[in-house]
Amino acid sequence: MDVVKLEKEFNKELEQSSNLDQLDTLYLKYFSKTNGLFTNLLKSLSNLSIEEKKKLGPVYNQLNSKLRNQIEESRKNAQQKEINDPLIDLTYPLPAKKTGALHPTTQLIREMNEFFRYYGFSVAEGPEIETEEYNFRKLNLPEGHPATDLQDTLYLNSKSGILLRTHTSSVESRILTDYKPPIRVVVPGPCFRNETPNSTNGSFFYQYQGVVVDKGITIQHLKSTLELFHKFLFGNDVVLRFRYKYYPEVSPGMGTDMRCKFCNGAGCPVCKYRGWIEILGSGMIHYNTLKLCGIDPEVYTGFAFGMGIERLVMQKFGIEDMRDLYEGGMVYL
Ligand SMILES: [Zn+2]
């Protein structure tokens, strides 16, 4: 295209462009760095001989600034027109910005709190920096107890026994120590263990603990509570399996498995071909634990259960790698 024809074409289009959008489109058509009509013309200069360059160069440059100024001028006019337009209200509020959502872990914790509140539980919190006394001793884990080796603990000061709590059972021992039965409480919160993070374990994770202590509490109360809870989380067709399991702070201890919803028990990668998914650990609070916390085990009994929340979040939201929950990805928010 020659220069004269291009200018003519440009002026015609400029006349037809009355608003900012149209002017921007026009600008890109002629001056886009990659494929603008005028840009291409300027580029074509490099193919010409030195004499022709000397002759045409200044003409092109002059035209370049002329056309750009014309667009700029028209933009200003269009802007002024918009400001004066009685149909455009500049005081009108902007559309709301996207503010994100609660973290999936927080969402699930709140849902679970709702459920337990309905059944008369209080929601409690406790310190994340703990003493060995509350984190281990009062939970029937005396010094040197083999179970304390099961948990690689992060100590802030190993001499004085100050540590980052390894479970929210530490709040259980605080509540049993500080309050009189009847007690009905759930404790959500972060816990810390000295573990190398992988797709299903992290050094930082959330635990959800439940504690009930009263006269006449039996394992049947525990089972029915857990059944209701699993139905609430996973639907009425959930199938549970209770089996004996050792946890030092309870006796007897009870592991709770849910039949895998993905394969209906046949075995699949989600349940590691077991057909069942372990959801939580629970049991009747150990005689010694009650005694160590100052509650008379001859009068009161109780149960406790605890579960990792991440595993539930991953099941519920279909998240495959636990680390994704804590790496600040906006996708999850
Ligand atoms: Zn399965």
mmCIF file of C-alpha atoms and ligand atoms in Angstrom:
data_model
loop_
_atom_site.group_PDB
_atom_site.id
_atom_site.type_symbol
_atom_site.label_atom_id
_atom_site.label_comp_id
_atom_site.label_asym_id
_atom_site.label_seq_id
_atom_site.Cartn_x
_atom_site.Cartn_y
_atom_site.Cartn_z
ATOM 1 C CA MET A 1 0.000 0.000 0.000
ATOM 2 C CA ASP A 2 1.444 3.389 -0.832
ATOM 3 C CA VAL A 3 1.555 6.285 1.585
ATOM 4 C CA VAL A 4 -1.053 8.464 -0.050
ATOM 5 C CA LYS A 5 -3.587 5.682 -0.258
ATOM 6 C CA LEU A 6 -2.891 4.714 3.343
ATOM 7 C CA GLU A 7 -3.429 8.241 4.607
ATOM 8 C CA LYS A 8 -6.666 8.540 2.694
ATOM 9 C CA GLU A 9 -7.898 5.233 4.056
ATOM 10 C CA PHE A 10 -6.875 6.262 7.582
ATOM 11 C CA ASN A 11 -8.730 9.590 7.422
ATOM 12 C CA LYS A 12 -11.851 7.883 6.206
ATOM 13 C CA GLU A 13 -11.784 5.424 9.110
ATOM 14 C CA LEU A 14 -10.946 8.140 11.613
ATOM 15 C CA GLU A 15 -14.055 10.023 10.614
ATOM 16 C CA GLN A 16 -16.157 6.952 11.271
ATOM 17 C CA SER A 17 -14.622 6.340 14.692
ATOM 18 C CA SER A 18 -16.520 8.367 17.249
ATOM 19 C CA ASN A 19 -15.963 6.630 20.582
ATOM 20 C CA LEU A 20 -12.880 5.544 22.508
ATOM 21 C CA ASP A 21 -13.307 1.841 21.719
ATOM 22 C CA GLN A 22 -13.406 2.492 17.996
ATOM 23 C CA LEU A 23 -10.414 4.831 18.205
ATOM 24 C CA ASP A 24 -8.410 2.224 20.094
ATOM 25 C CA THR A 25 -9.247 -0.367 17.449
ATOM 26 C CA LEU A 26 -8.159 2.065 14.758
ATOM 27 C CA TYR A 27 -4.910 2.784 16.579
ATOM 28 C CA LEU A 28 -4.102 -0.919 16.766
ATOM 29 C CA LYS A 29 -5.003 -1.461 13.118
ATOM 30 C CA TYR A 30 -2.402 1.081 12.005
ATOM 31 C CA PHE A 31 0.167 1.203 14.795
ATOM 32 C CA SER A 32 0.175 -2.249 16.420
ATOM 33 C CA LYS A 33 3.807 -3.234 16.912
ATOM 34 C CA THR A 34 3.332 -6.666 15.415
ATOM 35 C CA ASN A 35 1.053 -6.090 12.436
ATOM 36 C CA GLY A 36 -0.040 -2.442 12.163
ATOM 37 C CA LEU A 37 -0.531 -1.167 8.598
ATOM 38 C CA PHE A 38 1.650 1.863 9.193
ATOM 39 C CA THR A 39 4.139 -0.134 11.239
ATOM 40 C CA ASN A 40 4.549 -2.529 8.327
ATOM 41 C CA LEU A 41 5.088 0.414 5.990
ATOM 42 C CA LEU A 42 7.859 1.745 8.223
ATOM 43 C CA LYS A 43 9.402 -1.731 8.376
ATOM 44 C CA SER A 44 9.394 -1.948 4.588
ATOM 45 C CA LEU A 45 11.800 1.036 4.511
ATOM 46 C CA SER A 46 14.638 -1.273 5.440
ATOM 47 C CA ASN A 47 14.315 -3.074 2.098
ATOM 48 C CA LEU A 48 14.893 0.119 0.102
ATOM 49 C CA SER A 49 18.098 1.576 -1.226
ATOM 50 C CA ILE A 50 19.927 4.304 0.712
ATOM 51 C CA GLU A 51 18.769 7.038 -1.692
ATOM 52 C CA GLU A 52 15.144 5.985 -1.402
ATOM 53 C CA LYS A 53 15.452 5.766 2.368
ATOM 54 C CA LYS A 54 16.798 9.325 2.481
ATOM 55 C CA LYS A 55 13.918 10.486 0.343
ATOM 56 C CA LEU A 56 11.067 8.562 1.966
ATOM 57 C CA GLY A 57 12.271 8.346 5.582
ATOM 58 C CA PRO A 58 11.387 11.937 6.578
ATOM 59 C CA VAL A 59 8.045 11.707 4.752
ATOM 60 C CA TYR A 60 7.076 8.550 6.622
ATOM 61 C CA ASN A 61 8.188 9.981 9.946
ATOM 62 C CA GLN A 62 6.212 13.143 9.448
ATOM 63 C CA LEU A 63 3.158 11.185 8.499
ATOM 64 C CA ASN A 64 3.673 8.909 11.498
ATOM 65 C CA SER A 65 3.428 11.756 13.980
ATOM 66 C CA LYS A 66 0.637 13.420 12.030
ATOM 67 C CA LEU A 67 -1.614 10.362 12.111
ATOM 68 C CA ARG A 68 -0.831 9.622 15.761
ATOM 69 C CA ASN A 69 -1.654 13.213 16.714
ATOM 70 C CA GLN A 70 -4.939 12.968 14.841
ATOM 71 C CA ILE A 71 -5.932 9.879 16.836
ATOM 72 C CA GLU A 72 -4.858 11.539 20.078
ATOM 73 C CA GLU A 73 -6.925 14.612 19.213
ATOM 74 C CA SER A 74 -9.991 12.498 18.446
ATOM 75 C CA ARG A 75 -9.509 10.564 21.696
ATOM 76 C CA LYS A 76 -9.541 13.793 23.676
ATOM 77 C CA ASN A 77 -12.731 14.914 21.952
ATOM 78 C CA ALA A 78 -14.367 11.557 22.544
ATOM 79 C CA GLN A 79 -13.385 11.658 26.211
ATOM 80 C CA GLN A 80 -14.800 15.145 26.606
ATOM 81 C CA LYS A 81 -17.983 14.004 24.939
ATOM 82 C CA GLU A 82 -18.336 11.103 27.344
ATOM 83 C CA ILE A 83 -17.817 13.350 30.363
ATOM 84 C CA ASN A 84 -20.497 15.720 29.093
ATOM 85 C CA ASP A 85 -22.869 12.923 28.145
ATOM 86 C CA PRO A 86 -25.906 13.219 30.456
ATOM 87 C CA LEU A 87 -26.486 9.458 30.097
ATOM 88 C CA ILE A 88 -23.152 8.590 31.672
ATOM 89 C CA ASP A 89 -23.107 8.865 35.465
ATOM 90 C CA LEU A 90 -19.514 9.081 36.667
ATOM 91 C CA THR A 91 -20.598 8.789 40.298
ATOM 92 C CA TYR A 92 -22.157 5.368 39.652
ATOM 93 C CA PRO A 93 -20.454 2.728 41.863
ATOM 94 C CA LEU A 94 -18.023 0.349 40.142
ATOM 95 C CA PRO A 95 -18.923 -3.339 39.921
ATOM 96 C CA ALA A 96 -17.821 -5.204 43.050
ATOM 97 C CA LYS A 97 -14.295 -6.586 42.941
ATOM 98 C CA LYS A 98 -13.762 -10.315 43.290
ATOM 99 C CA THR A 99 -12.988 -10.799 46.957
ATOM 100 C CA GLY A 100 -12.250 -14.545 46.944
ATOM 101 C CA ALA A 101 -13.698 -17.076 49.353
ATOM 102 C CA LEU A 102 -12.851 -18.723 52.647
ATOM 103 C CA HIS A 103 -10.082 -21.308 52.569
ATOM 104 C CA PRO A 104 -11.542 -24.824 52.060
ATOM 105 C CA THR A 105 -10.179 -25.919 55.453
ATOM 106 C CA THR A 106 -11.903 -22.982 57.167
ATOM 107 C CA GLN A 107 -15.135 -23.730 55.319
ATOM 108 C CA LEU A 108 -15.158 -27.336 56.465
ATOM 109 C CA ILE A 109 -14.247 -26.456 60.056
ATOM 110 C CA ARG A 110 -17.164 -24.035 60.186
ATOM 111 C CA GLU A 111 -19.565 -26.624 58.777
ATOM 112 C CA MET A 112 -18.393 -29.155 61.343
ATOM 113 C CA ASN A 113 -18.702 -26.613 64.150
ATOM 114 C CA GLU A 114 -22.303 -25.972 63.052
ATOM 115 C CA PHE A 115 -23.062 -29.684 63.241
ATOM 116 C CA PHE A 116 -21.599 -30.176 66.705
ATOM 117 C CA ARG A 117 -23.130 -26.985 68.073
ATOM 118 C CA TYR A 118 -26.509 -28.402 67.083
ATOM 119 C CA TYR A 119 -25.810 -31.373 69.371
ATOM 120 C CA GLY A 120 -24.856 -29.159 72.281
ATOM 121 C CA PHE A 121 -21.082 -29.014 71.898
ATOM 122 C CA SER A 122 -19.084 -25.865 72.572
ATOM 123 C CA VAL A 123 -16.252 -24.898 70.247
ATOM 124 C CA ALA A 124 -12.955 -24.320 72.048
ATOM 125 C CA GLU A 125 -9.459 -23.182 71.156
ATOM 126 C CA GLY A 126 -6.184 -23.506 72.998
ATOM 127 C CA PRO A 127 -2.524 -22.493 72.835
ATOM 128 C CA GLU A 128 -0.439 -23.740 69.905
ATOM 129 C CA ILE A 129 2.705 -23.511 72.033
ATOM 130 C CA GLU A 130 2.298 -26.112 74.749
ATOM 131 C CA THR A 131 4.052 -27.784 77.636
ATOM 132 C CA GLU A 132 4.870 -31.500 77.728
ATOM 133 C CA GLU A 133 2.490 -31.730 80.633
ATOM 134 C CA TYR A 134 -0.628 -30.912 78.616
ATOM 135 C CA ASN A 135 0.556 -32.328 75.314
ATOM 136 C CA PHE A 136 1.717 -35.711 76.689
ATOM 137 C CA ARG A 137 1.678 -36.353 80.436
ATOM 138 C CA LYS A 138 -1.935 -35.641 81.252
ATOM 139 C CA LEU A 139 -2.948 -37.746 78.259
ATOM 140 C CA ASN A 140 -1.512 -40.832 79.880
ATOM 141 C CA LEU A 141 1.837 -40.483 78.116
ATOM 142 C CA PRO A 142 4.489 -40.472 80.868
ATOM 143 C CA GLU A 143 8.077 -39.577 80.095
ATOM 144 C CA GLY A 144 9.728 -42.247 77.980
ATOM 145 C CA HIS A 145 6.405 -43.754 76.978
ATOM 146 C CA PRO A 146 6.940 -45.434 73.625
ATOM 147 C CA ALA A 147 3.971 -43.589 72.127
ATOM 148 C CA THR A 148 5.745 -40.251 72.498
ATOM 149 C CA ASP A 149 8.276 -41.572 69.990
ATOM 150 C CA LEU A 150 5.509 -42.078 67.474
ATOM 151 C CA GLN A 151 5.244 -38.342 67.134
ATOM 152 C CA ASP A 152 8.305 -36.454 66.117
ATOM 153 C CA THR A 153 7.807 -33.364 68.163
ATOM 154 C CA LEU A 154 9.011 -29.846 67.347
ATOM 155 C CA TYR A 155 10.463 -28.508 70.597
ATOM 156 C CA LEU A 156 10.977 -24.796 71.113
ATOM 157 C CA ASN A 157 12.981 -25.597 74.217
ATOM 158 C CA SER A 158 13.570 -29.255 74.970
ATOM 159 C CA LYS A 159 15.027 -28.568 78.454
ATOM 160 C CA SER A 160 11.902 -26.865 79.721
ATOM 161 C CA GLY A 161 9.633 -29.066 77.575
ATOM 162 C CA ILE A 162 8.094 -26.212 75.579
ATOM 163 C CA LEU A 163 6.848 -27.505 72.246
ATOM 164 C CA LEU A 164 4.500 -26.906 69.353
ATOM 165 C CA ARG A 165 1.454 -29.040 70.116
ATOM 166 C CA THR A 166 1.375 -32.295 68.173
ATOM 167 C CA HIS A 167 -2.406 -32.674 68.431
ATOM 168 C CA THR A 168 -5.415 -30.751 69.715
ATOM 169 C CA SER A 169 -5.751 -33.357 72.487
ATOM 170 C CA SER A 170 -3.622 -30.866 74.425
ATOM 171 C CA VAL A 171 -6.726 -28.680 74.634
ATOM 172 C CA GLU A 172 -8.682 -31.714 75.830
ATOM 173 C CA SER A 173 -6.349 -32.094 78.822
ATOM 174 C CA ARG A 174 -6.599 -28.378 79.536
ATOM 175 C CA ILE A 175 -10.404 -28.454 79.468
ATOM 176 C CA LEU A 176 -10.623 -31.615 81.575
ATOM 177 C CA THR A 177 -8.294 -29.962 84.073
ATOM 178 C CA ASP A 178 -10.038 -26.580 84.180
ATOM 179 C CA TYR A 179 -13.725 -27.477 83.904
ATOM 180 C CA LYS A 180 -16.095 -29.767 85.753
ATOM 181 C CA PRO A 181 -18.279 -32.301 83.915
ATOM 182 C CA PRO A 182 -20.620 -32.394 82.098
ATOM 183 C CA ILE A 183 -18.229 -31.490 79.273
ATOM 184 C CA ARG A 184 -19.135 -31.489 75.601
ATOM 185 C CA VAL A 185 -16.638 -29.706 73.406
ATOM 186 C CA VAL A 186 -14.979 -29.753 69.989
ATOM 187 C CA VAL A 187 -11.543 -28.278 69.303
ATOM 188 C CA PRO A 188 -10.428 -27.401 65.784
ATOM 189 C CA GLY A 189 -6.916 -26.083 65.313
ATOM 190 C CA PRO A 190 -3.449 -26.300 63.781
ATOM 191 C CA CYS A 191 -0.918 -28.880 64.983
ATOM 192 C CA PHE A 192 2.743 -29.391 64.209
ATOM 193 C CA ARG A 193 4.959 -32.384 63.698
ATOM 194 C CA ASN A 194 8.494 -32.857 62.568
ATOM 195 C CA GLU A 195 7.675 -34.498 59.266
ATOM 196 C CA THR A 196 8.897 -34.076 55.739
ATOM 197 C CA PRO A 197 5.900 -32.784 53.772
ATOM 198 C CA ASN A 198 4.528 -35.034 51.018
ATOM 199 C CA SER A 199 1.191 -35.329 49.246
ATOM 200 C CA THR A 200 -0.670 -36.708 52.288
ATOM 201 C CA ASN A 201 1.395 -35.561 55.305
ATOM 202 C CA GLY A 202 2.665 -32.172 56.361
ATOM 203 C CA SER A 203 4.561 -30.681 59.263
ATOM 204 C CA PHE A 204 1.579 -28.378 59.695
ATOM 205 C CA PHE A 205 -1.981 -29.666 59.658
ATOM 206 C CA TYR A 206 -5.385 -29.122 61.203
ATOM 207 C CA GLN A 207 -6.916 -31.470 63.693
ATOM 208 C CA TYR A 208 -10.469 -31.666 64.929
ATOM 209 C CA GLN A 209 -10.913 -33.063 68.400
ATOM 210 C CA GLY A 210 -14.135 -33.914 70.214
ATOM 211 C CA VAL A 211 -14.550 -34.636 73.930
ATOM 212 C CA VAL A 212 -17.543 -35.685 76.013
ATOM 213 C CA VAL A 213 -17.396 -36.398 79.749
ATOM 214 C CA ASP A 214 -20.422 -37.045 81.929
ATOM 215 C CA LYS A 215 -21.964 -39.653 84.185
ATOM 216 C CA GLY A 216 -22.896 -42.837 82.338
ATOM 217 C CA ILE A 217 -21.221 -42.134 78.992
ATOM 218 C CA THR A 218 -20.611 -45.393 77.113
ATOM 219 C CA ILE A 219 -19.025 -46.434 73.865
ATOM 220 C CA GLN A 220 -22.522 -46.577 72.379
ATOM 221 C CA HIS A 221 -22.733 -42.783 72.732
ATOM 222 C CA LEU A 222 -19.438 -42.525 70.889
ATOM 223 C CA LYS A 223 -20.590 -44.800 68.077
ATOM 224 C CA SER A 224 -23.880 -43.020 67.537
ATOM 225 C CA THR A 225 -22.175 -39.609 67.585
ATOM 226 C CA LEU A 226 -19.708 -40.770 64.954
ATOM 227 C CA GLU A 227 -22.461 -42.308 62.840
ATOM 228 C CA LEU A 228 -24.426 -39.056 62.838
ATOM 229 C CA PHE A 229 -21.321 -37.084 62.057
ATOM 230 C CA HIS A 230 -20.321 -39.245 59.087
ATOM 231 C CA LYS A 231 -23.845 -39.126 57.693
ATOM 232 C CA PHE A 232 -23.749 -35.357 57.963
ATOM 233 C CA LEU A 233 -20.426 -35.164 56.115
ATOM 234 C CA PHE A 234 -20.785 -37.903 53.516
ATOM 235 C CA GLY A 235 -24.501 -38.604 53.175
ATOM 236 C CA ASN A 236 -26.974 -41.102 54.583
ATOM 237 C CA ASP A 237 -25.672 -44.080 52.607
ATOM 238 C CA VAL A 238 -22.310 -43.999 54.361
ATOM 239 C CA VAL A 239 -21.107 -47.403 55.650
ATOM 240 C CA LEU A 240 -18.857 -47.405 58.710
ATOM 241 C CA ARG A 241 -16.591 -49.981 60.277
ATOM 242 C CA PHE A 242 -15.405 -49.726 63.864
ATOM 243 C CA ARG A 243 -12.355 -51.654 64.942
ATOM 244 C CA TYR A 244 -10.133 -51.880 67.978
ATOM 245 C CA LYS A 245 -7.066 -49.659 67.840
ATOM 246 C CA TYR A 246 -4.462 -48.645 70.366
ATOM 247 C CA TYR A 247 -4.191 -45.000 71.432
ATOM 248 C CA PRO A 248 -2.581 -44.386 74.838
ATOM 249 C CA GLU A 249 -5.008 -41.677 75.988
ATOM 250 C CA VAL A 250 -8.084 -43.868 75.515
ATOM 251 C CA SER A 251 -9.142 -47.355 76.498
ATOM 252 C CA PRO A 252 -10.539 -49.062 74.576
ATOM 253 C CA GLY A 253 -9.386 -47.246 71.436
ATOM 254 C CA MET A 254 -11.520 -47.370 68.328
ATOM 255 C CA GLY A 255 -10.537 -46.662 64.746
ATOM 256 C CA THR A 256 -13.322 -45.620 62.385
ATOM 257 C CA ASP A 257 -13.226 -46.483 58.699
ATOM 258 C CA MET A 258 -15.657 -45.437 56.025
ATOM 259 C CA ARG A 259 -16.363 -47.650 53.034
ATOM 260 C CA CYS A 260 -14.713 -45.978 50.053
ATOM 261 C CA LYS A 261 -17.286 -43.911 48.195
ATOM 262 C CA PHE A 262 -15.313 -44.028 44.966
ATOM 263 C CA CYS A 263 -15.246 -47.826 44.541
ATOM 264 C CA ASN A 264 -17.949 -48.954 47.003
ATOM 265 C CA GLY A 265 -15.452 -51.175 48.777
ATOM 266 C CA ALA A 266 -14.056 -52.909 45.696
ATOM 267 C CA GLY A 267 -10.674 -51.176 45.959
ATOM 268 C CA CYS A 268 -9.284 -48.211 44.042
ATOM 269 C CA PRO A 269 -6.286 -45.832 44.163
ATOM 270 C CA VAL A 270 -8.155 -43.406 46.471
ATOM 271 C CA CYS A 271 -8.501 -46.032 49.217
ATOM 272 C CA LYS A 272 -5.159 -47.631 48.281
ATOM 273 C CA TYR A 273 -7.093 -50.784 47.296
ATOM 274 C CA ARG A 274 -8.290 -51.375 50.849
ATOM 275 C CA GLY A 275 -11.929 -50.581 50.129
ATOM 276 C CA TRP A 276 -12.041 -48.515 53.329
ATOM 277 C CA ILE A 277 -10.789 -45.052 54.252
ATOM 278 C CA GLU A 278 -9.658 -44.340 57.780
ATOM 279 C CA ILE A 279 -11.339 -41.156 58.930
ATOM 280 C CA LEU A 280 -10.602 -40.823 62.611
ATOM 281 C CA GLY A 281 -9.311 -42.291 65.842
ATOM 282 C CA SER A 282 -11.429 -42.395 68.974
ATOM 283 C CA GLY A 283 -12.094 -44.218 72.201
ATOM 284 C CA MET A 284 -13.229 -44.061 75.793
ATOM 285 C CA ILE A 285 -11.051 -41.598 77.717
ATOM 286 C CA HIS A 286 -8.493 -43.574 79.711
ATOM 287 C CA TYR A 287 -9.016 -43.981 83.455
ATOM 288 C CA ASN A 288 -5.580 -42.474 84.032
ATOM 289 C CA THR A 289 -6.229 -39.484 81.765
ATOM 290 C CA LEU A 290 -9.352 -38.548 83.732
ATOM 291 C CA LYS A 291 -7.493 -39.020 87.003
ATOM 292 C CA LEU A 292 -4.465 -36.980 85.870
ATOM 293 C CA CYS A 293 -6.798 -34.135 84.902
ATOM 294 C CA GLY A 294 -8.547 -34.174 88.250
ATOM 295 C CA ILE A 295 -11.807 -35.868 87.255
ATOM 296 C CA ASP A 296 -12.990 -38.819 89.347
ATOM 297 C CA PRO A 297 -12.970 -41.824 86.969
ATOM 298 C CA GLU A 298 -15.154 -43.786 89.378
ATOM 299 C CA VAL A 299 -17.966 -41.275 88.853
ATOM 300 C CA TYR A 300 -17.443 -40.006 85.303
ATOM 301 C CA THR A 301 -16.686 -41.591 81.980
ATOM 302 C CA GLY A 302 -16.191 -40.007 78.607
ATOM 303 C CA PHE A 303 -15.142 -40.401 75.026
ATOM 304 C CA ALA A 304 -12.832 -38.533 72.680
ATOM 305 C CA PHE A 305 -12.236 -38.565 68.956
ATOM 306 C CA GLY A 306 -9.767 -36.799 66.702
ATOM 307 C CA MET A 307 -9.314 -36.465 62.974
ATOM 308 C CA GLY A 308 -7.097 -34.722 60.464
ATOM 309 C CA ILE A 309 -9.151 -32.124 58.645
ATOM 310 C CA GLU A 310 -7.017 -31.983 55.502
ATOM 311 C CA ARG A 311 -7.915 -35.538 54.592
ATOM 312 C CA LEU A 312 -11.606 -34.642 54.772
ATOM 313 C CA VAL A 313 -11.073 -31.434 52.813
ATOM 314 C CA MET A 314 -9.220 -33.363 50.117
ATOM 315 C CA GLN A 315 -12.057 -35.914 49.885
ATOM 316 C CA LYS A 316 -14.732 -33.265 49.843
ATOM 317 C CA PHE A 317 -13.146 -30.866 47.340
ATOM 318 C CA GLY A 318 -11.267 -33.452 45.257
ATOM 319 C CA ILE A 319 -7.814 -32.081 46.062
ATOM 320 C CA GLU A 320 -5.036 -34.569 45.387
ATOM 321 C CA ASP A 321 -2.027 -32.992 47.043
ATOM 322 C CA MET A 322 -2.212 -31.694 50.600
ATOM 323 C CA ARG A 323 0.573 -29.186 49.956
ATOM 324 C CA ASP A 324 -1.705 -27.295 47.559
ATOM 325 C CA LEU A 325 -3.764 -26.237 50.564
ATOM 326 C CA TYR A 326 -0.896 -24.247 52.070
ATOM 327 C CA GLU A 327 0.985 -22.847 49.128
ATOM 328 C CA GLY A 328 -1.196 -19.802 48.701
ATOM 329 C CA GLY A 329 -2.654 -20.785 45.318
ATOM 330 C CA MET A 330 -5.505 -18.397 44.507
ATOM 331 C CA VAL A 331 -7.363 -21.226 42.789
ATOM 332 C CA TYR A 332 -8.412 -22.556 46.195
ATOM 333 C CA LEU A 333 -9.559 -19.181 47.408
HETATM 334 ZN ZN ZN B 1 -11.815 -47.089 46.842
#
